[in-house]
C-alpha positions as MATLAB code, in Angstrom:
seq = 'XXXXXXXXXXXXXXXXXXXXXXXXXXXXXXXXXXXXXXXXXXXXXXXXXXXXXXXXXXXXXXXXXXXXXXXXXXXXXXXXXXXXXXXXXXXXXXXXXXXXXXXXXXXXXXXXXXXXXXXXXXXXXXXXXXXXXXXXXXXXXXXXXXXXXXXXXXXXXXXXXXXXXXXXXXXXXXXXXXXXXXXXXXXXXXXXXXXXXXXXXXXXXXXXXXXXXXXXXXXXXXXXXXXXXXXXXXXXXXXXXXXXXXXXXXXXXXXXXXXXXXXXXXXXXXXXXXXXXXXXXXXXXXXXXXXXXXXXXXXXXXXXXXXXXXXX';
ca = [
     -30.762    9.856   -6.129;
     -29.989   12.376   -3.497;
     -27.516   12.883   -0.698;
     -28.259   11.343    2.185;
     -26.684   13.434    4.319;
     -27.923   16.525    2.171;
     -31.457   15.076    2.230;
     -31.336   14.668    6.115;
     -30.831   18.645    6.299;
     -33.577   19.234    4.271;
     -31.365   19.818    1.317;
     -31.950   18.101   -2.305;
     -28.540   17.920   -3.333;
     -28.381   15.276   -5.959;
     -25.662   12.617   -5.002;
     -21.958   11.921   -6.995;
     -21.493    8.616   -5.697;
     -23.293    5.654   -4.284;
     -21.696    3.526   -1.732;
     -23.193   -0.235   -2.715;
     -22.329   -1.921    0.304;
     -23.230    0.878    2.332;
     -26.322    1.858    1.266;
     -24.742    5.456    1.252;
     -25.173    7.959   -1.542;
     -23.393   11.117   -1.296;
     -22.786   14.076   -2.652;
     -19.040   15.527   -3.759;
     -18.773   17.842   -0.881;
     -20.038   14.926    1.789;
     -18.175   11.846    0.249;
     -15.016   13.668    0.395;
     -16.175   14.488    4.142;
     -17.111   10.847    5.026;
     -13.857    9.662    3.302;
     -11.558   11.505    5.317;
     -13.621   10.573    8.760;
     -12.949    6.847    7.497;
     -10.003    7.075    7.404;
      -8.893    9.049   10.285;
     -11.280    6.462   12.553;
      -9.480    3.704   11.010;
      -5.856    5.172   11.852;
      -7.846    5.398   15.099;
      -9.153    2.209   16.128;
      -5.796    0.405   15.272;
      -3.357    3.232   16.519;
      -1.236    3.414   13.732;
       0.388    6.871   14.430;
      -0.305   10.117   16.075;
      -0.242   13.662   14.915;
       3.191   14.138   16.521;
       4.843   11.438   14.637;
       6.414   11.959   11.074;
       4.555    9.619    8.616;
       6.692    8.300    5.491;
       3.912    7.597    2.605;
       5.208    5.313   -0.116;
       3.868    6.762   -3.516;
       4.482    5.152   -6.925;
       2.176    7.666   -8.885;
      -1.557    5.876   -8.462;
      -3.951    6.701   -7.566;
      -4.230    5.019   -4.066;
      -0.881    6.457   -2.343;
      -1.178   10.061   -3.725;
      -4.752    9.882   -2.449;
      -3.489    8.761    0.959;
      -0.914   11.287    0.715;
      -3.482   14.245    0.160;
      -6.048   12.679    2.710;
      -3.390   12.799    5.919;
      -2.242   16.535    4.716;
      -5.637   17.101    4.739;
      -6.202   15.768    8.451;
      -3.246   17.745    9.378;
      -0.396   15.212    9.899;
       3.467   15.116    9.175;
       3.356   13.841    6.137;
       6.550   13.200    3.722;
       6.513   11.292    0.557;
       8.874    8.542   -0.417;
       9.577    7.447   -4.188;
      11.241    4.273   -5.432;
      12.515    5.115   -8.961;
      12.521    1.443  -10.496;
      13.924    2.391  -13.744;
      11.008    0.964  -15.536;
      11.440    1.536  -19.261;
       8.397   -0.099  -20.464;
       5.079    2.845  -21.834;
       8.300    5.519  -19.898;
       6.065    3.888  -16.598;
       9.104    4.981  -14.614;
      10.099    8.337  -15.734;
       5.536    9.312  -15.800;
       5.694    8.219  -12.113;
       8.270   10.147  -10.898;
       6.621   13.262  -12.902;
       3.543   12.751  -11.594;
       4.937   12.368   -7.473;
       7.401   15.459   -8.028;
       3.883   17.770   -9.233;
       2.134   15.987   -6.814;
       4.609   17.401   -4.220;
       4.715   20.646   -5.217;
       1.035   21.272   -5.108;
       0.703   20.206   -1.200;
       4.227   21.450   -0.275;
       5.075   18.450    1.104;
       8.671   16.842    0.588;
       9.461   14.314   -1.406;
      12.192   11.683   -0.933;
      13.375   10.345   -4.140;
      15.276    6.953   -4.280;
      16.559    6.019   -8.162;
      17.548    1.940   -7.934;
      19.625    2.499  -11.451;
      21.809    5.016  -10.074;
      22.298    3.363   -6.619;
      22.682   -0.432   -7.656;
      23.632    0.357  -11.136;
      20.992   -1.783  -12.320;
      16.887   -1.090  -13.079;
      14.586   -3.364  -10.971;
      14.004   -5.839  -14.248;
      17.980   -6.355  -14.835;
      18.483   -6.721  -10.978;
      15.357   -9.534  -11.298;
      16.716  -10.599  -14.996;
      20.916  -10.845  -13.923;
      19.837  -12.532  -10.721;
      18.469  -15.705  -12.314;
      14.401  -14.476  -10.962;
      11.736  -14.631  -13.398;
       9.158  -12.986  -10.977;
       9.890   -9.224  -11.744;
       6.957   -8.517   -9.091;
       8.793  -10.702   -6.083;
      12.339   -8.720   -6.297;
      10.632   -5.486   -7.035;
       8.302   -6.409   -3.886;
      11.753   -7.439   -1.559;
      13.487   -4.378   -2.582;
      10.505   -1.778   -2.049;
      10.294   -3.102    1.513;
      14.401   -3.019    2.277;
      14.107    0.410    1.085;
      11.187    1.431    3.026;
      12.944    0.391    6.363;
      16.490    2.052    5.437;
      15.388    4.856    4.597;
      13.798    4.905    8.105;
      16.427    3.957    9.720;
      18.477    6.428    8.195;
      16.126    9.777    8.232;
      14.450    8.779   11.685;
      10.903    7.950   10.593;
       9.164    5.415   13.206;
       6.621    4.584   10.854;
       5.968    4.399    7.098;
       2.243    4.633    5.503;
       1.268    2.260    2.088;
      -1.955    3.133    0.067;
      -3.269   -0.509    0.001;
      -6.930   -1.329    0.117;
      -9.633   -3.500    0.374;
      -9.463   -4.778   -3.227;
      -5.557   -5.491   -2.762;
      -6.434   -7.018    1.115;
      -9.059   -9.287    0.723;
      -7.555  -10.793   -2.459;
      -4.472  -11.436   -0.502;
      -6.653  -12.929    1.877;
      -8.087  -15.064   -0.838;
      -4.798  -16.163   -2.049;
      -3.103  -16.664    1.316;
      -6.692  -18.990    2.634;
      -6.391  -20.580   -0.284;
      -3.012  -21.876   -0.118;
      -3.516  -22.076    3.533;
      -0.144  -19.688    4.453;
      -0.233  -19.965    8.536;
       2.686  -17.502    8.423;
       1.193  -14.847    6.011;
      -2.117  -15.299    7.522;
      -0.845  -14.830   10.888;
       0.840  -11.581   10.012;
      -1.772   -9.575    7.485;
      -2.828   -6.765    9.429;
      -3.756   -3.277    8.683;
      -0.548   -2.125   11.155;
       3.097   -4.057   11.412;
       4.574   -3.144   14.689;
       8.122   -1.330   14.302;
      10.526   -3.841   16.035;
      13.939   -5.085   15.860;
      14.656   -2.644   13.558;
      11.968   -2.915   11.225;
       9.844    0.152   11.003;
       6.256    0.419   11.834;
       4.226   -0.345    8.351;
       0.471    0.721    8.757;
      -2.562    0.940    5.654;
      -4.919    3.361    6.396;
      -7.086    2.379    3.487;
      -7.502   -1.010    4.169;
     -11.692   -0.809    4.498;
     -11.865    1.418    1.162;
     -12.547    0.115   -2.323;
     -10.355    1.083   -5.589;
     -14.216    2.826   -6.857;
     -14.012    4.800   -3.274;
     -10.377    5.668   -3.740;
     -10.769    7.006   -7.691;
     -13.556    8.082   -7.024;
     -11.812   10.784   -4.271;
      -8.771   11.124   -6.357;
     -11.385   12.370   -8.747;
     -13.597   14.624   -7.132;
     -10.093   16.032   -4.989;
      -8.648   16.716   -8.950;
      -5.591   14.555   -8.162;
      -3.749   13.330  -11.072;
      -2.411    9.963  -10.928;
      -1.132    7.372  -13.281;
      -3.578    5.383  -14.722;
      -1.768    2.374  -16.126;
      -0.398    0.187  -13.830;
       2.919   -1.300  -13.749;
       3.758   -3.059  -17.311;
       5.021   -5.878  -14.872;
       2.417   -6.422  -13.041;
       0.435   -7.618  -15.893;
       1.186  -11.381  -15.274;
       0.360  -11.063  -11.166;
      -2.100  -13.729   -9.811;
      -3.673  -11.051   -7.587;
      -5.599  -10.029  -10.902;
      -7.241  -13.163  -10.948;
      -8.021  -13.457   -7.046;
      -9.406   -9.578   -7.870;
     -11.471  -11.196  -10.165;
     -13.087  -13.992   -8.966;
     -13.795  -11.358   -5.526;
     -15.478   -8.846   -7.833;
     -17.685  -11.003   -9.131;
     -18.778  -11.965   -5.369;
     -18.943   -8.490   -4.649;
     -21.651   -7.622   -7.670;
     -24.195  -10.361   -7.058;
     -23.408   -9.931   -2.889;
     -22.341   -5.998   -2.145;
     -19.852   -6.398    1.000;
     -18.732   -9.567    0.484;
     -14.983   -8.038    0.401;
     -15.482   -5.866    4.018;
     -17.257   -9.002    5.667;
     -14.364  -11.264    4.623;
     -11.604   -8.995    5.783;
     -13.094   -7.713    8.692;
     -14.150  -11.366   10.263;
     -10.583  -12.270    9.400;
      -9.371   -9.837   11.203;
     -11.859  -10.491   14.496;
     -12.132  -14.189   14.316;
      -9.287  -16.047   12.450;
      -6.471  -13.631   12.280;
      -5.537  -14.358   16.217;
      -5.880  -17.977   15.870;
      -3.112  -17.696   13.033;
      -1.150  -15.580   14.758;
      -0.505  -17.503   17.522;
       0.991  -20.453   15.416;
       3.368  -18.061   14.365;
       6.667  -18.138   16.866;
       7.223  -15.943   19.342;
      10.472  -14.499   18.423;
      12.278  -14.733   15.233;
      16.089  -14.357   15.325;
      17.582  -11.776   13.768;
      21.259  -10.563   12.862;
      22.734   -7.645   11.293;
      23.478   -7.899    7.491;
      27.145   -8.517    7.377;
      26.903   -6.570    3.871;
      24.510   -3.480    4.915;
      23.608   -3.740    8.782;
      20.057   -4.292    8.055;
      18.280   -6.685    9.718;
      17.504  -10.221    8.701;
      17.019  -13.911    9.644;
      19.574  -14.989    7.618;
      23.836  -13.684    7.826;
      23.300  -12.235    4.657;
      20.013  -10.436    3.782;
      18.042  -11.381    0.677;
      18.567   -7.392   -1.082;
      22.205   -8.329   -0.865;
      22.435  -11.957   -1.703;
      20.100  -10.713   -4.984;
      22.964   -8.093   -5.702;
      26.220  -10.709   -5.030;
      24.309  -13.128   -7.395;
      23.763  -10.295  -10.145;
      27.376   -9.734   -9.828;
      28.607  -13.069  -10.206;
      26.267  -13.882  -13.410;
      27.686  -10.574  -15.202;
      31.177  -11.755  -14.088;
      30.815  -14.901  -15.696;
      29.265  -13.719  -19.230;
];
């Protein structure tokens, strides 16, 4: 098979990768091309940040952030890395991610802001869940990776704050969310979350690309990453919503894009406008963050964790 865009210059390049859904085969040189002109028209068409603005990019060490991370270097903006330390003890997944994020950092000269949860709280992300009374490792890790994203913000002035999610990790959420018919969630998944009332502006440039179209350019762009995910994360029902999708997506390529995509023209505003117009919000009366309730749900996780090592 050849490269399409090769082929159409009278070229016959042979192609690296074909694009199922697309119809699109492509050699290394071109994919990389078409990859970054993806995702700089989908940063785009839904205005999620301009070349002026400093961009915070979450990164755990996979493959999808420390792609997005190289892709917005590479289309010249402010980029600056952010790292969550969990204190994850199980196959060293903690101490291999931070590795990976520091090299990773050091080979674009980008910084890299480095936030360790056992030597702020005292506690790793699974005793925080554990001493709290949650079972759901994935919830409190997913509560405090989003306070942290916002205070660190807050604190080092950045208006806006990048994740690597994609298609794969969007339309299953979809799936879930339709399924369970969640007005609310509907009504708010979109590739960009307007900063307001002190929340910071969260946007996913990769929403429209595939995990085979992200390794695939972590590949070819010689980015290590770490290939096993999260020990956690093993028990999430997004693995079987991933699933049942993929096996849509083989017999019927697209089937993800089309889902997302109408969502997001058709039934997305309907949702949205169930959900109300302005949601109260107070200052934390324990960390000033903001939050619907007096106390936010970070700190009412820590005051519990206290209390049950208290009373041991």
């Amino acid at each position: 098979m050849l490269c399409r865009i090769c082929k159409s210059k009278g070229k016959r390049t042979k192609a690296s990768i074909y694009i199922r859904h697309h119809r699109l085969a492509l050699c290394k040189e071109h994919f990389i091309e078409w990859f970054e002109k993806q995702t700089a028209k989908t940063i785009k068409e839904f205005n999620m940040f301009s070349k002026d603005e400093k961009v915070l990019i979450a990164v755990s060490g996979g493959k999808d952030s420390l792609s997005l991370w190289y892709a917005l270097h590479r289309l010249g903006y402010k980029t600056y890395g952010f790292h969550i330390s969990l204190g994850i003890e199980g196959w060293e997944y903690s101490k291999k991610s931070l590795d990976i994020c520091k090299k990773f950092s050091e080979r674009i000269e980008r910084p890299l802001i480095i936030f360790d949860i056992k030597d702020e709280f005292g506690y790793s992300i699974e005793e925080i869940a554990k001493g709290s009374g949650r079972k759901d490792v994935c919830s409190v890790c997913g509560t405090f990776k989003r306070y942290l994203m916002n205070k660190i913000c807050k604190e080092q002035g950045f208006k806006v704050v990048a994740t690597g999610h994609n298609l794969d990790d969007e339309s299953a959420l979809l799936l879930s969310n339709t399924i369970r018919w969640e007005i609310g969630y509907l009504g708010r998944q979109h590739p960009v979350l307007p900063e307001k009332n002190g929340f910071a502006r969260k946007v996913k440039p990769f929403v429209f690309f595939t995990e085979k179209e992200i390794v695939s350019y972590a590949i070819l762009n010689k980015i290590e990453y770490l290939e096993t995910g999260c020990p956690n994360a093993k028990e999430a029902t997004s693995i079987l919503y991933k699933r049942s999708l993929a096996m849509l997506e083989h017999e019927m390529p697209g089937t993800k894009l089309r889902f997302y995509k109408e969502f997001l023209k058709k039934a997305r505003p309907i949702f949205e406008k169930e959900l109300k117009e302005h949601l109260e919000l107070n200052e934390c009366k324990i960390c000033k963050m903001p939050t619907t309730a007096p106390v936010c749900s970070v700190c009412r996780t820590l005051e519990r964790l206290k209390t049950n090592v208290k009373s041991r």
